[in-house]
Structures are given as structure tokens and as C-alpha cells.
mmCIF file of C-alpha atoms in Angstrom:
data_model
loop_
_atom_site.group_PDB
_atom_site.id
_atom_site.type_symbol
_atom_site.label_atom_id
_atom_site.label_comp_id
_atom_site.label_asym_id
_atom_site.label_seq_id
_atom_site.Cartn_x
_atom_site.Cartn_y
_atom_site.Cartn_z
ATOM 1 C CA UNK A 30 77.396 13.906 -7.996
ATOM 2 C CA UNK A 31 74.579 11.542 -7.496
ATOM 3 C CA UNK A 32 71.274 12.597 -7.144
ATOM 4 C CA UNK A 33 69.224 11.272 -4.973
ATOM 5 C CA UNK A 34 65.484 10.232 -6.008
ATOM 6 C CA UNK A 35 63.060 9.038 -2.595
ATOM 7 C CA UNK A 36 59.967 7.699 -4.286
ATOM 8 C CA UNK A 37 56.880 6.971 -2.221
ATOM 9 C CA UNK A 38 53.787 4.743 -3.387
ATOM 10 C CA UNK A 39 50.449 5.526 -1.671
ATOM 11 C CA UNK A 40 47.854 2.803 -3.152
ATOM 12 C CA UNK A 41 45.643 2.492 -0.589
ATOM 13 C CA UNK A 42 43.000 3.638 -2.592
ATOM 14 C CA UNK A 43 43.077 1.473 -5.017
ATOM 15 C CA UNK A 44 41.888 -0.751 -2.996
ATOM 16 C CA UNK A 45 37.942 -1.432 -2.038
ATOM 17 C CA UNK A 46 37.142 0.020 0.726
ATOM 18 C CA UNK A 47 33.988 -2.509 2.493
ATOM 19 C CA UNK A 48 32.124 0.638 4.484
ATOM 20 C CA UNK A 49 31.956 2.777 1.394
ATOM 21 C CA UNK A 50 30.715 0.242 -0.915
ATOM 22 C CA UNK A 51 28.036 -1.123 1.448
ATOM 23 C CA UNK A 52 27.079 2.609 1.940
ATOM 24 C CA UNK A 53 26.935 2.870 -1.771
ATOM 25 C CA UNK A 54 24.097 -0.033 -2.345
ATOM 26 C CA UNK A 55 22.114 0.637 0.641
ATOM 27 C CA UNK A 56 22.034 4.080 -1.011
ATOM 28 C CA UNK A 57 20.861 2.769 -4.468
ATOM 29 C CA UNK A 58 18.987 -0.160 -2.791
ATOM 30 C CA UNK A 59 16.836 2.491 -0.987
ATOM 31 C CA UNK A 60 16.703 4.823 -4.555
ATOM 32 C CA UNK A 61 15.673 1.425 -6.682
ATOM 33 C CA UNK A 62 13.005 0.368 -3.314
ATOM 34 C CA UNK A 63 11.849 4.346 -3.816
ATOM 35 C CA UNK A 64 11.166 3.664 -7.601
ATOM 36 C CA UNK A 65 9.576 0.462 -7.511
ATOM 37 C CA UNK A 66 7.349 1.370 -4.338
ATOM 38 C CA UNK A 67 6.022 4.620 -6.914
ATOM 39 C CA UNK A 68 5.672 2.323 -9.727
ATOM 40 C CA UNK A 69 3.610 0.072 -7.454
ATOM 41 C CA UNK A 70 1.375 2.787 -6.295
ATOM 42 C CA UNK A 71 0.803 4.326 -9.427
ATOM 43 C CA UNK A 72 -0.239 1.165 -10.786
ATOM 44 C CA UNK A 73 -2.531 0.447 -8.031
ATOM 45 C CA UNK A 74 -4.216 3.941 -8.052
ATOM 46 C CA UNK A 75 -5.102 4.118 -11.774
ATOM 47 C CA UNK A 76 -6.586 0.754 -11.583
ATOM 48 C CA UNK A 77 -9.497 2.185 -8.899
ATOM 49 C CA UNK A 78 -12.009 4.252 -11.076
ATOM 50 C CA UNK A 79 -14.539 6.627 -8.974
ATOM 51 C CA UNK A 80 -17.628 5.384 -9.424
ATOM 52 C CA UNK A 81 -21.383 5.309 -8.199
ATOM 53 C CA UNK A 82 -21.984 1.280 -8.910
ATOM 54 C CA UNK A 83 -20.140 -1.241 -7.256
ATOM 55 C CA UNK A 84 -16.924 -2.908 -9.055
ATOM 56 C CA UNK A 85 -17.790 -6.377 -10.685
ATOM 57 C CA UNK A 86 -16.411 -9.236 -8.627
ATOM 58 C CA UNK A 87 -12.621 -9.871 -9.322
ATOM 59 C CA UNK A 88 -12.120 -6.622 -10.706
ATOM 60 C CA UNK A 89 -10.517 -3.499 -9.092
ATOM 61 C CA UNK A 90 -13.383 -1.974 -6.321
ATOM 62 C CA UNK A 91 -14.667 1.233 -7.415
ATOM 63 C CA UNK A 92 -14.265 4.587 -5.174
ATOM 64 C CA UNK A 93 -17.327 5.942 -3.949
ATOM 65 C CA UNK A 94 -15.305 8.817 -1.289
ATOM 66 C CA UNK A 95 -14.248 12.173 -2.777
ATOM 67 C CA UNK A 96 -11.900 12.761 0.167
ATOM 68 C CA UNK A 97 -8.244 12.776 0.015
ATOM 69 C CA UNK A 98 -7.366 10.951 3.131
ATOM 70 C CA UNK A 99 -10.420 8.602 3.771
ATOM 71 C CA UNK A 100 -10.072 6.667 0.138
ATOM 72 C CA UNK A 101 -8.765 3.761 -1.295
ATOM 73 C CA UNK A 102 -6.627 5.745 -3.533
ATOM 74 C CA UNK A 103 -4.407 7.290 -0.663
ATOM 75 C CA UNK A 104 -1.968 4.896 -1.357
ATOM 76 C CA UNK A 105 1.626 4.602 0.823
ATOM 77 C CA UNK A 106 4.721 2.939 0.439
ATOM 78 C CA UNK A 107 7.166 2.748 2.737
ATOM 79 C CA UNK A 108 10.871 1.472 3.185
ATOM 80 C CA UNK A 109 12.116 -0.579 6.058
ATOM 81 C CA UNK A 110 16.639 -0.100 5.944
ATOM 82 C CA UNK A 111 16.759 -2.228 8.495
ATOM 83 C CA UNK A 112 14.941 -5.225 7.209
ATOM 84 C CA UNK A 113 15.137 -3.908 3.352
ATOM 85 C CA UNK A 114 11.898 -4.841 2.299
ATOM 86 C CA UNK A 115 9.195 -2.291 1.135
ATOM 87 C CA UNK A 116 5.294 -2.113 2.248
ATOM 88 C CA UNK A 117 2.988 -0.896 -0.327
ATOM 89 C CA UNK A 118 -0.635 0.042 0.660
ATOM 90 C CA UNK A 119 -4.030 1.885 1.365
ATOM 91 C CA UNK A 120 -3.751 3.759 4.511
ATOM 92 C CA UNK A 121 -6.147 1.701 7.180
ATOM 93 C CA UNK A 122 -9.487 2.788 6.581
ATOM 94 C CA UNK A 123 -12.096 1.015 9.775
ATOM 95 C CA UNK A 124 -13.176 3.453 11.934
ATOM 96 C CA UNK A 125 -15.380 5.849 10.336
ATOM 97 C CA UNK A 126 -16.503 3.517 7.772
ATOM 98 C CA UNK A 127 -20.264 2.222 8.537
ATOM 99 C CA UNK A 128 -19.157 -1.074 8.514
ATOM 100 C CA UNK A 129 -16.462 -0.026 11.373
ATOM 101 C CA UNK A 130 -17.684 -1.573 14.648
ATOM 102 C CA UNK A 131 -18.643 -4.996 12.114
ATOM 103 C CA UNK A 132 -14.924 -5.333 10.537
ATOM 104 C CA UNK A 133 -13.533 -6.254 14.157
ATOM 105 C CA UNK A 134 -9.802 -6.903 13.154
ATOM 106 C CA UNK A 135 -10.631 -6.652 9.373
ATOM 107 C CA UNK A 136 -9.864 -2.887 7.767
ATOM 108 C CA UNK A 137 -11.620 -1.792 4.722
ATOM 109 C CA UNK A 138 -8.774 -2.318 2.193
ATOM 110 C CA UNK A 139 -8.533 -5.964 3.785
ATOM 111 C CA UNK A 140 -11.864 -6.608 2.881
ATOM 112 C CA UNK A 141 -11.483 -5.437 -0.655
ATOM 113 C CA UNK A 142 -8.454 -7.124 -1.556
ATOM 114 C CA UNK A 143 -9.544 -10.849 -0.463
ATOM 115 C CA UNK A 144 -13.328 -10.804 0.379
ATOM 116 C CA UNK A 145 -14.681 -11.798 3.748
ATOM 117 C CA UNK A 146 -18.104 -12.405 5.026
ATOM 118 C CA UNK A 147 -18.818 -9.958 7.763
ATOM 119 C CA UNK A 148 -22.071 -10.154 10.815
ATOM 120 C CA UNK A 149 -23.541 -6.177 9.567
ATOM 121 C CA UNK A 150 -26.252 -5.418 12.411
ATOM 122 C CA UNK A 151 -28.845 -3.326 11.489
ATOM 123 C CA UNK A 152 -31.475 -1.456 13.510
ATOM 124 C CA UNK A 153 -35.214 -0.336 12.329
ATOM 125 C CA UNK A 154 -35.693 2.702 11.405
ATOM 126 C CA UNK A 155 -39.587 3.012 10.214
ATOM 127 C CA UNK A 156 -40.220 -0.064 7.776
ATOM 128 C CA UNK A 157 -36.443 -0.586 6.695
ATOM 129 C CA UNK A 158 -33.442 -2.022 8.328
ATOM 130 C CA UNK A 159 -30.573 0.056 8.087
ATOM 131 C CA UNK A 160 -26.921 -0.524 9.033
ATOM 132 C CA UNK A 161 -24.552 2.471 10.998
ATOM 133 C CA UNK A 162 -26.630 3.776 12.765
ATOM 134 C CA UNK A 163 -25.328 6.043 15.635
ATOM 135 C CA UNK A 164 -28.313 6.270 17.766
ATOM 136 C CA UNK A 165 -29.918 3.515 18.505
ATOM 137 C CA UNK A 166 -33.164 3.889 21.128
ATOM 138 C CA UNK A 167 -33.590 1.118 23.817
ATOM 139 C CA UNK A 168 -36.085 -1.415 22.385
ATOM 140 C CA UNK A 169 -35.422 -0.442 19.021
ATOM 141 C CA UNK A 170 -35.392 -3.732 17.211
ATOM 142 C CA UNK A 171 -32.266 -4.883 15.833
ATOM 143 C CA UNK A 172 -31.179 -8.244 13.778
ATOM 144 C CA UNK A 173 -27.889 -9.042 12.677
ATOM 145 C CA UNK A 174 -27.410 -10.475 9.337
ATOM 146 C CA UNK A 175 -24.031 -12.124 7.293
ATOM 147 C CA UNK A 176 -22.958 -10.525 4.469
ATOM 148 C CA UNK A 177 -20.561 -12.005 1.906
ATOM 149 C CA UNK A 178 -17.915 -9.251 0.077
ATOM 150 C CA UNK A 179 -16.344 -10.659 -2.808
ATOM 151 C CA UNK A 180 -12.703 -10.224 -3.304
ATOM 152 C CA UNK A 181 -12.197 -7.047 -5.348
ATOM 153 C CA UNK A 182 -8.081 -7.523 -5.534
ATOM 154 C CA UNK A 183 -5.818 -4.210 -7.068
ATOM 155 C CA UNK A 184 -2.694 -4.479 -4.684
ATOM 156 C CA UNK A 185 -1.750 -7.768 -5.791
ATOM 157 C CA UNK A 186 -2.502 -7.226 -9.504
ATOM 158 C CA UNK A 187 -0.382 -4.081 -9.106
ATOM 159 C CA UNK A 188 2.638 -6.001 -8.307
ATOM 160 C CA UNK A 189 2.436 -8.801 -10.648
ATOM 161 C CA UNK A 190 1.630 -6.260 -13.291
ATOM 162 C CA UNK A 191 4.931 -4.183 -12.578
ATOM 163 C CA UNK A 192 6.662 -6.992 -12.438
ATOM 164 C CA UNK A 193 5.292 -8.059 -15.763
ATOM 165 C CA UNK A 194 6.336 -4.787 -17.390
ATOM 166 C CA UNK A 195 9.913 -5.213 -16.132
ATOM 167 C CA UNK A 196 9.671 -1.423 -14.295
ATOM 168 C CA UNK A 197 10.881 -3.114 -11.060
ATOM 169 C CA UNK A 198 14.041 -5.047 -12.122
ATOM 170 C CA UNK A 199 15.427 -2.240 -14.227
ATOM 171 C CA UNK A 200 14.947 0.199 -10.695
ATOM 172 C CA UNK A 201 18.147 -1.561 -9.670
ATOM 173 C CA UNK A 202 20.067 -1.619 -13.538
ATOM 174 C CA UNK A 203 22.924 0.483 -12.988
ATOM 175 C CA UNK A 204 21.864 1.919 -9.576
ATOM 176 C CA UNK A 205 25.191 1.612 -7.821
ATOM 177 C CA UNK A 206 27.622 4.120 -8.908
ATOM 178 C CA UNK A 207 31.165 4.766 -8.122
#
């Protein structure tokens, strides 16, 4: 008597399947972004020291605020899946600045990182002229006068300095899995 012997094959998964292995590096592509992005901002922050004098020119600005929010040092990054690219940056700081109503489309951080001459008016208040003021009296006399910020860069530097170190190429070394 013979026996009989049906032998099936199933190798369909051996072979690659497209959807899974995108899914796979727009999962480590968003873990590597996520590393890098930290890397940046840790950078960044540590190069801002809190300080009552201003930051020589060229060098990192110093941080005068003791809040959390309204500071230089509160520092995002964020991750766009769509476009995969990352942002990494001090939250907009303009309106409750004094200089607010004189950086028109400029923010604070702007200003800092590249330098920009700015019209500050200032009102009189007794014998000295004084900028940000709220309340200003009808007839008060006011003047407005240029004032030249040098660039005080620490985004870029934080980059190039990552970069430097190598931190941001190995985010991606051996990131996709499976």
C-alpha cells in the first residue's frame, strides 16, 4: 500500500512585505528625529547662562527671565510625518516683552539669533527717556530712536555642534529593526 504524502508550501512570508517596512522606518525615522531634536535642544539650552550683564556679541545671549514659559531656554522641537523634517526652537517670545509693539514681525528669539536694528520709542518720564511704557499722557513728549542688536546666535551653533559630535547621524545607526 502506498501512502500518500500532500505537501503544501506557504512562503509568502518570506517575502518583503512594502506597507510593513515603510511602517517600520517612519517608526524609527520619527524615534532617530525624537533623538536628534533632544540632542539639539539640550545643546542649545546649556549654551544660555542666566545672567545679569548682557552676552558679548557673537556669543550665546544671556537669560535675564526666571520664568519657565517666558525664556529663551523653553526650548521645543517638533516633528512634521508628513513632510519629515524637524523644527527646533524658542517658543515665540513678542508680546509681553518691552520691546513688543517695536519688533513688528520680528520675535525676540529672531532678534537674538541674527541681530536687527529696531525704531525703540521712548516717552519722558521726569529727566529720562524710558522705553515700554504703558501709560503714556497726551503731550507727553516722545522721540523714537534706532537701536542696533548684535547677533547673539545659539540655535545655529547648536546644530553644527551636534552635528560635529556625530550624536545626530548615529540617532538613525541601527534604528530600523525587524
Amino acid at each position: 500500500m502506498a501512502a500518500q504524502f500532500q505537501m503544501t508550501m506557504r512562503m509568502t512570508h518570506l517575502f518583503l512585505d512594502r506597507q510593513e517596512v515603510a511602517k517600520a522606518i517612519d517608526k524609527a525615522n520619527l524615534r532617530a528625529m525624537s533623538k536628534a531634536g533632544a540632542f539639539i535642544r539640550r545643546r542649545a539650552r546649556s549654551s544660555l547662562r542666566r545672567r545679569k550683564r548682557p552676552s558679548m556679541p557673537g556669543q550665546p545671549p544671556s537669560v535675564h527671565s526666571r520664568s519657565s514659559t517666558a525664556t529663551l531656554k523653553n526650548i521645543l522641537f517638533a516633528y512634521d510625518p508628513g513632510n519629515q523634517t524637524l523644527v527646533v526652537g524658542p517658543v515665540r517670545l513678542d508680546r509681553n516683552s518691552p520691546l513688543g509693539p517695536q519688533l513688528g514681525s520680528a520675535t525676540v528669539p529672531q532678534v537674538m539669533e541674527f541681530g536687527d536694528t529696531l525704531k525703540i520709542t521712548e516717552v519722558r518720564v521726569g529727566n529720562r527717556w524710558r522705553s515700554g511704557v504703558r501709560r503714556v499722557r497726551p503731550g507727553q513728549p516722545r522721540r523714537v530712536r534706532a537701536a542696533n542688536y548684535a547677533p547673539r546666535p545659539f540655535m545655529g551653533p547648536a546644530l553644527e555642534q551636534e552635528a560635529a559630535a556625530g550624536t545626530i547621524p548615529t540617532a538613525w545607526s541601527g534604528s530600523v529593526k525587524g
